[in-house]
GROMACS .gro file of C-alpha atoms in nm:
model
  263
    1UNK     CA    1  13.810   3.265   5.963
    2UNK     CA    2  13.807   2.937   6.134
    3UNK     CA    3  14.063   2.681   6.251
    4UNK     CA    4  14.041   2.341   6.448
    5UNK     CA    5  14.338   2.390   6.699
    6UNK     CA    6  14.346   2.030   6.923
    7UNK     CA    7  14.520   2.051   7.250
    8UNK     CA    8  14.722   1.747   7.349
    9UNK     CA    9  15.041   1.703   7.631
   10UNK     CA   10  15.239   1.401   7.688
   11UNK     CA   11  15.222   1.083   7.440
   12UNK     CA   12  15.392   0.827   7.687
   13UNK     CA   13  15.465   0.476   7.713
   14UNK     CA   14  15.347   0.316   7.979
   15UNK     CA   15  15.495   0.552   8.246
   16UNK     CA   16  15.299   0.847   8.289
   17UNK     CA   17  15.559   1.022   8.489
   18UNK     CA   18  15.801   0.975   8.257
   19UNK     CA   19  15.711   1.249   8.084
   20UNK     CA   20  15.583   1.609   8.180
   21UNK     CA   21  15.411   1.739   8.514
   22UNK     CA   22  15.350   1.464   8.769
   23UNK     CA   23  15.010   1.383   8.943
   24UNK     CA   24  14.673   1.239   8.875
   25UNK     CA   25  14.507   1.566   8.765
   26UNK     CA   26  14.828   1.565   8.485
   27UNK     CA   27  14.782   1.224   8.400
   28UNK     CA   28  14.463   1.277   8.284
   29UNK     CA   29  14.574   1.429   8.005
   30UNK     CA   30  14.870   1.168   7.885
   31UNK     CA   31  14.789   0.937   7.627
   32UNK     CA   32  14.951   0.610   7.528
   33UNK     CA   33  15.178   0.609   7.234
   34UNK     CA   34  14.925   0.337   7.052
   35UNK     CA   35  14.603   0.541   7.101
   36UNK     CA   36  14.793   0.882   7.005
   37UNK     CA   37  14.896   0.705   6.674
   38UNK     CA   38  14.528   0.552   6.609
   39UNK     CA   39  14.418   0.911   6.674
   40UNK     CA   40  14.652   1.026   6.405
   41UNK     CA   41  14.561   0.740   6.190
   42UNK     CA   42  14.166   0.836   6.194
   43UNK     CA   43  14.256   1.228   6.125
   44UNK     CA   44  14.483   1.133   5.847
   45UNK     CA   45  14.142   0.995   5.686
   46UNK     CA   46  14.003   1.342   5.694
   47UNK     CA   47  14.245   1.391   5.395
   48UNK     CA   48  14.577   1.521   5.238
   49UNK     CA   49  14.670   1.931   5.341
   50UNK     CA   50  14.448   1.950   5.657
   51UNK     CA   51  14.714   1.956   5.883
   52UNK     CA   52  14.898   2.251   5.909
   53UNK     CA   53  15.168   2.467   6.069
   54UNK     CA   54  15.102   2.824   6.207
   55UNK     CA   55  15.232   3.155   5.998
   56UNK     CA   56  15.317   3.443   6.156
   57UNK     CA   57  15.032   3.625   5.968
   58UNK     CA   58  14.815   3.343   6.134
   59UNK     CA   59  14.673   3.316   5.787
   60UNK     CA   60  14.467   2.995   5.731
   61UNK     CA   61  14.267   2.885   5.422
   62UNK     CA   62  13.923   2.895   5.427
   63UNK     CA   63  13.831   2.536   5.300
   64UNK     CA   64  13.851   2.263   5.421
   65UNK     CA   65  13.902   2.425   5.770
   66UNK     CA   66  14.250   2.332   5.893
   67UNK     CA   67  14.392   2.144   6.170
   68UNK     CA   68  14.666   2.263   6.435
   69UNK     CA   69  14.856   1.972   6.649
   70UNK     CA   70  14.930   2.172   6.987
   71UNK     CA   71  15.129   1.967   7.284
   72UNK     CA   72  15.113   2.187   7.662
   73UNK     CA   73  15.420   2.174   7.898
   74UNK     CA   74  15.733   2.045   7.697
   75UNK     CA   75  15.772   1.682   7.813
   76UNK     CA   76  16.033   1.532   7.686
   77UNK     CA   77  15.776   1.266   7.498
   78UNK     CA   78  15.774   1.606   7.254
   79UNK     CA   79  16.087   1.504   7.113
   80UNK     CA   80  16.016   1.100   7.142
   81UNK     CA   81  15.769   0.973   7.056
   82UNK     CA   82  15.556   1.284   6.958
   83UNK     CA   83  15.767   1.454   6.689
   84UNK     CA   84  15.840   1.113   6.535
   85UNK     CA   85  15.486   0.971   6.464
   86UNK     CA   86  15.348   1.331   6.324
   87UNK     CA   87  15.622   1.336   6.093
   88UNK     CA   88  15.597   0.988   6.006
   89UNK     CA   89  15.283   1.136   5.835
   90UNK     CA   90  15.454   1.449   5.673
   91UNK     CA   91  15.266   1.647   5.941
   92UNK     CA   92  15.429   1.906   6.179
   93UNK     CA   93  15.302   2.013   6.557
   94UNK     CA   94  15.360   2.327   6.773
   95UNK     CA   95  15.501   2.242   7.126
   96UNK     CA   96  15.452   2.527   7.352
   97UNK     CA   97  15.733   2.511   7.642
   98UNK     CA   98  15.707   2.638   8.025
   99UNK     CA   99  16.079   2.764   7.993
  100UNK     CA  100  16.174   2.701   8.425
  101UNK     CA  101  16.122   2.347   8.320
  102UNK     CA  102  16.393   2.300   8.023
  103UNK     CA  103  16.650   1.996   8.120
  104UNK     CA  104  16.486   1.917   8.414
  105UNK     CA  105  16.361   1.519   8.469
  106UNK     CA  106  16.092   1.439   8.242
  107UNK     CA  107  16.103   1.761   8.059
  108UNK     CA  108  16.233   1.862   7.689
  109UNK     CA  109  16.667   2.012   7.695
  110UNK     CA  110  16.754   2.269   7.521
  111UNK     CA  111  16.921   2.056   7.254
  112UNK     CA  112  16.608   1.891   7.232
  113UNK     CA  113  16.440   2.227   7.171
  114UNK     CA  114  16.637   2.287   6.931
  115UNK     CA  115  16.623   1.979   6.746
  116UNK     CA  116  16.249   2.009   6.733
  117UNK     CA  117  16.284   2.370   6.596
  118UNK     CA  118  16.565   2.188   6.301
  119UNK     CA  119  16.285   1.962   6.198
  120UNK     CA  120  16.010   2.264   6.149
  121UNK     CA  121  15.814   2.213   6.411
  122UNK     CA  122  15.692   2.503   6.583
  123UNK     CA  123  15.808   2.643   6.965
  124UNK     CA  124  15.628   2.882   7.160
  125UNK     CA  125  15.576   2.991   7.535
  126UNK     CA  126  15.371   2.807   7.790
  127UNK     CA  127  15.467   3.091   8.050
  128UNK     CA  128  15.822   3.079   8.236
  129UNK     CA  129  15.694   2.871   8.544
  130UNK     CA  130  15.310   2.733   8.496
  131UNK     CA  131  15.185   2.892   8.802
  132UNK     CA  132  14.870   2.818   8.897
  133UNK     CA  133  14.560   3.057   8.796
  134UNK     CA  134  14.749   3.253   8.605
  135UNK     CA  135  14.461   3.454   8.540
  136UNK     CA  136  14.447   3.560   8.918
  137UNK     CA  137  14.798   3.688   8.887
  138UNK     CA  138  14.922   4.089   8.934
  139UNK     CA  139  14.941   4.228   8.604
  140UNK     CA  140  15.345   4.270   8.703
  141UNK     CA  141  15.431   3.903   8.726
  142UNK     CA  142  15.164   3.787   8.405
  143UNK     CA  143  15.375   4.019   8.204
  144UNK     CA  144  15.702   3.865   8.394
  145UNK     CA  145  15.608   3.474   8.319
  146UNK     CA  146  15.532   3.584   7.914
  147UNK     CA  147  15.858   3.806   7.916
  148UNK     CA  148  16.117   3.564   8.051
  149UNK     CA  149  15.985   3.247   7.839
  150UNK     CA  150  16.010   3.434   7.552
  151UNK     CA  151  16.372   3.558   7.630
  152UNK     CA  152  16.447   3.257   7.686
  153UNK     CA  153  16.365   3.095   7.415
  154UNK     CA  154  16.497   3.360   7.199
  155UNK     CA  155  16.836   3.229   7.361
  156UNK     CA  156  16.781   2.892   7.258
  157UNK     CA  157  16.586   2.960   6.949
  158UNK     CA  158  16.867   3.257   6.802
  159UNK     CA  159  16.525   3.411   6.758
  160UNK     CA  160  16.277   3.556   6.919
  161UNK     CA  161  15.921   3.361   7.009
  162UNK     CA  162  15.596   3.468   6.859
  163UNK     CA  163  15.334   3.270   7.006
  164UNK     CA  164  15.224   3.121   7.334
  165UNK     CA  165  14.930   2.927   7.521
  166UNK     CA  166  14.787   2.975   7.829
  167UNK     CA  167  14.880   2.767   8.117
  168UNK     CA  168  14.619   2.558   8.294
  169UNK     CA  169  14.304   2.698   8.126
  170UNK     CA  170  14.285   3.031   8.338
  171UNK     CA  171  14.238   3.279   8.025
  172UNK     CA  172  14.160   3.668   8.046
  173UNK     CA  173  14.101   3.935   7.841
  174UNK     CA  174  14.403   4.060   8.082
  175UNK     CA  175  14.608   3.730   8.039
  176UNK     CA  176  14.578   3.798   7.681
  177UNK     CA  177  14.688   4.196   7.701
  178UNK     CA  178  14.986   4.071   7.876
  179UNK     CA  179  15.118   3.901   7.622
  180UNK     CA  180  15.083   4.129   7.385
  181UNK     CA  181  15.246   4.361   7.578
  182UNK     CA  182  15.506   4.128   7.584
  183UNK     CA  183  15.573   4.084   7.227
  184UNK     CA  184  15.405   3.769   7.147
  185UNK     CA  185  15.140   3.798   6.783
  186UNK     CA  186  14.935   3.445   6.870
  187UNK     CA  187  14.771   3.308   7.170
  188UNK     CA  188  14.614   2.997   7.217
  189UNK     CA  189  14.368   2.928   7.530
  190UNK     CA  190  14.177   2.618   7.632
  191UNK     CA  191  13.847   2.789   7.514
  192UNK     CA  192  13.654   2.526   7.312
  193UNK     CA  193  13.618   2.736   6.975
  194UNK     CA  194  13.727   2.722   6.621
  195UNK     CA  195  13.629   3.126   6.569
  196UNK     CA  196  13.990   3.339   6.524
  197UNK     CA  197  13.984   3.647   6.692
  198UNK     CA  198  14.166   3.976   6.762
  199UNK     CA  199  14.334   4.219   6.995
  200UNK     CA  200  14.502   4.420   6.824
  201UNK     CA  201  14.845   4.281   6.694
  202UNK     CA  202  14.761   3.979   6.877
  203UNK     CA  203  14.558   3.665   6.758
  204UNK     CA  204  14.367   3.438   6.972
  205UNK     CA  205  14.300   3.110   6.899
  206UNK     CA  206  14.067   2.826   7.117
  207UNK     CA  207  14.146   2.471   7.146
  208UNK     CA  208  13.966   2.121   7.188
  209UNK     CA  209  14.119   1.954   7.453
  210UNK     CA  210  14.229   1.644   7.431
  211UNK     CA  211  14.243   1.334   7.725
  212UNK     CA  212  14.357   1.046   7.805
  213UNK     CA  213  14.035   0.832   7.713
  214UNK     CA  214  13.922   1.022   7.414
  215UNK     CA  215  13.883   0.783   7.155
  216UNK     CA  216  14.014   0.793   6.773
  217UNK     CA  217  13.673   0.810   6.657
  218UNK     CA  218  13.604   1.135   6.921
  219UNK     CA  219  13.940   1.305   6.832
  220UNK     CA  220  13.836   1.253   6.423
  221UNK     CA  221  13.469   1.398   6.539
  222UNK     CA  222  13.625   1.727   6.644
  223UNK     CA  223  13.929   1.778   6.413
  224UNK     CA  224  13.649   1.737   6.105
  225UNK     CA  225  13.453   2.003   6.284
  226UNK     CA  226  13.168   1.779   6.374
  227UNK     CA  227  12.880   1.998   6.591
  228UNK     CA  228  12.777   1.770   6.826
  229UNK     CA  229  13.118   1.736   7.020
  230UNK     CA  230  13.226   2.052   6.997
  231UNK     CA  231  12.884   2.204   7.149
  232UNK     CA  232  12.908   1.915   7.437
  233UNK     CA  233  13.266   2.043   7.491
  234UNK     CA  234  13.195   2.414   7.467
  235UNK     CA  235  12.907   2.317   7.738
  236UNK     CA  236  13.129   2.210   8.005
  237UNK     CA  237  13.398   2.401   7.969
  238UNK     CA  238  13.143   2.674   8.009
  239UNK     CA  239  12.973   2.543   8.296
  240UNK     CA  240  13.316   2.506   8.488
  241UNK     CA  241  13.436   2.848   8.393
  242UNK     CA  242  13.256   3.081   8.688
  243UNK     CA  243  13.365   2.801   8.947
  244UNK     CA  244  13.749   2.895   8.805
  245UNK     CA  245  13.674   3.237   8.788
  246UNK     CA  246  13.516   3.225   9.184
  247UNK     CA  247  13.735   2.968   9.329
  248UNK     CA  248  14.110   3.043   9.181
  249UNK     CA  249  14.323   2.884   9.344
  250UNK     CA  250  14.058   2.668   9.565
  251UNK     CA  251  13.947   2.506   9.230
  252UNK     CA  252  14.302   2.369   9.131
  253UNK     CA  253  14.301   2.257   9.496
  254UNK     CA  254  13.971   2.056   9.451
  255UNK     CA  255  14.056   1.934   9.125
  256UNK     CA  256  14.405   1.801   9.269
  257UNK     CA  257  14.221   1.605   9.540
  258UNK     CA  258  13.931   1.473   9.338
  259UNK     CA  259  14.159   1.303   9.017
  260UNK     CA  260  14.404   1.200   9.347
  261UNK     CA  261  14.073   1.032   9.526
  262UNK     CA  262  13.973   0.869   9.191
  263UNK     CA  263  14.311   0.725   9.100
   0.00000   0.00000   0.00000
């Protein structure tokens, strides 16, 4: 079973701090309302009953290979502009929330949660607080950050949360037992992959990541399931992955300074 899961954050408009974390290594990853709605323009060409919204049972059809909208961190651009333009196209998109955040500046309310939720898109946990490297974390406070998001937003919900992503990228077999433990039956990570696979009541899914300068044409490439970019994504995200896995922390520290130097 295969799925094309793309991972996007903040749609802004013109103010990148408006919405979600601040910082030039965030930015990166913020796209302007006009190029988010060419991107969904060009997908919408792929054709009617592509798009789709996750089950439970994470069941998916087998052809054509469906497409997941996912949106990292909660900014309040979920609500406005996001939600708007995907259901402008009878499309729906799973917002995954990092819950220490809600009603904060630049970051989704609870109504707004809830709203989302009303309209049938879908919530999940982003972990309670983002921390960074989560995969370098005690087991103790990995299964903390998955238990508290998901209580609460079973509070805000008035039911309980069944699927989460990974914060920042840092996925282990061990991130992924965690939340299990913790209740949750789907995972996404930032691994570059359309293969579905399993642990046991729990479902992992990879994403394609999405930035601020793909173009229409590059975010059309992957959601169709095109080869080429999917291999040259699956090649760096690879090649990065034992500098994460070494570094930790000192990675998100380099990272910080290099998208700070270049901006």
């Amino acid at each position: 079973m295969k799925q094309i899961s793309l991972l996007y954050h903040d749609v802004v408009r013109g103010h990148a701090s408006a919405s979600g974390f601040p910082g030039a290594d965030a930015d990166i990853y913020k796209l302007e309302e006009a190029n988010f709605s060419a991107h969904l323009s060009q997908i919408a060409k792929l054709g009617e009953g592509r798009v789709q919204l996750l089950k439970k049972s994470a069941e998916f059809q087998a052809q054509p290979i469906p497409i997941l909208f996912t949106f990292d961190d909660g900014g309040v651009s979920a609500h406005e502009p996001t939600a708007s333009l995907l259901e402008a196209r009878g499309w729906r998109g799973h917002f995954y929330i990092v819950t220490e955040r809600v009603g904060q500046p630049g970051f989704l309310s609870a109504d707004q949660i809830r709203d989302l939720h009303r309209r049938g898109h879908h919530i999940g946990s982003h972990s309670h607080s983002h921390p960074a490297g989560f995969s370098t974390l005690t087991w103790e406070k990995m299964l903390h950050e998955w238990k508290e998001s998901r209580r609460i937003l079973g509070e805000i919900l008035g039911e309980p949360a069944w699927s989460a992503s990974v914060p920042g990228g840092f996925y282990s077999r061990e991130v992924a037992r965690a939340a299990h433990e913790a209740g949750y039956t789907i995972l996404f990570n930032s691994e570059p992959t359309a293969v579905v696979s399993q642990m046991g009541r729990l479902t992992i899914l990879g994403r394609y990541g999405i930035q601020r300068q793909t173009s229409p044409e590059l975010a059309q490439s992957l959601a169709r399931a095109d080869f080429f970019p999917r291999a040259a994504q699956s090649f760096t995200w690879n090649a990065k992955k034992p500098l994460k896995k070494i570094g930790g922390k000192l990675w998100l520290s380099f990272r910080r300074w290099f998208f700070k130097k270049s901006n």
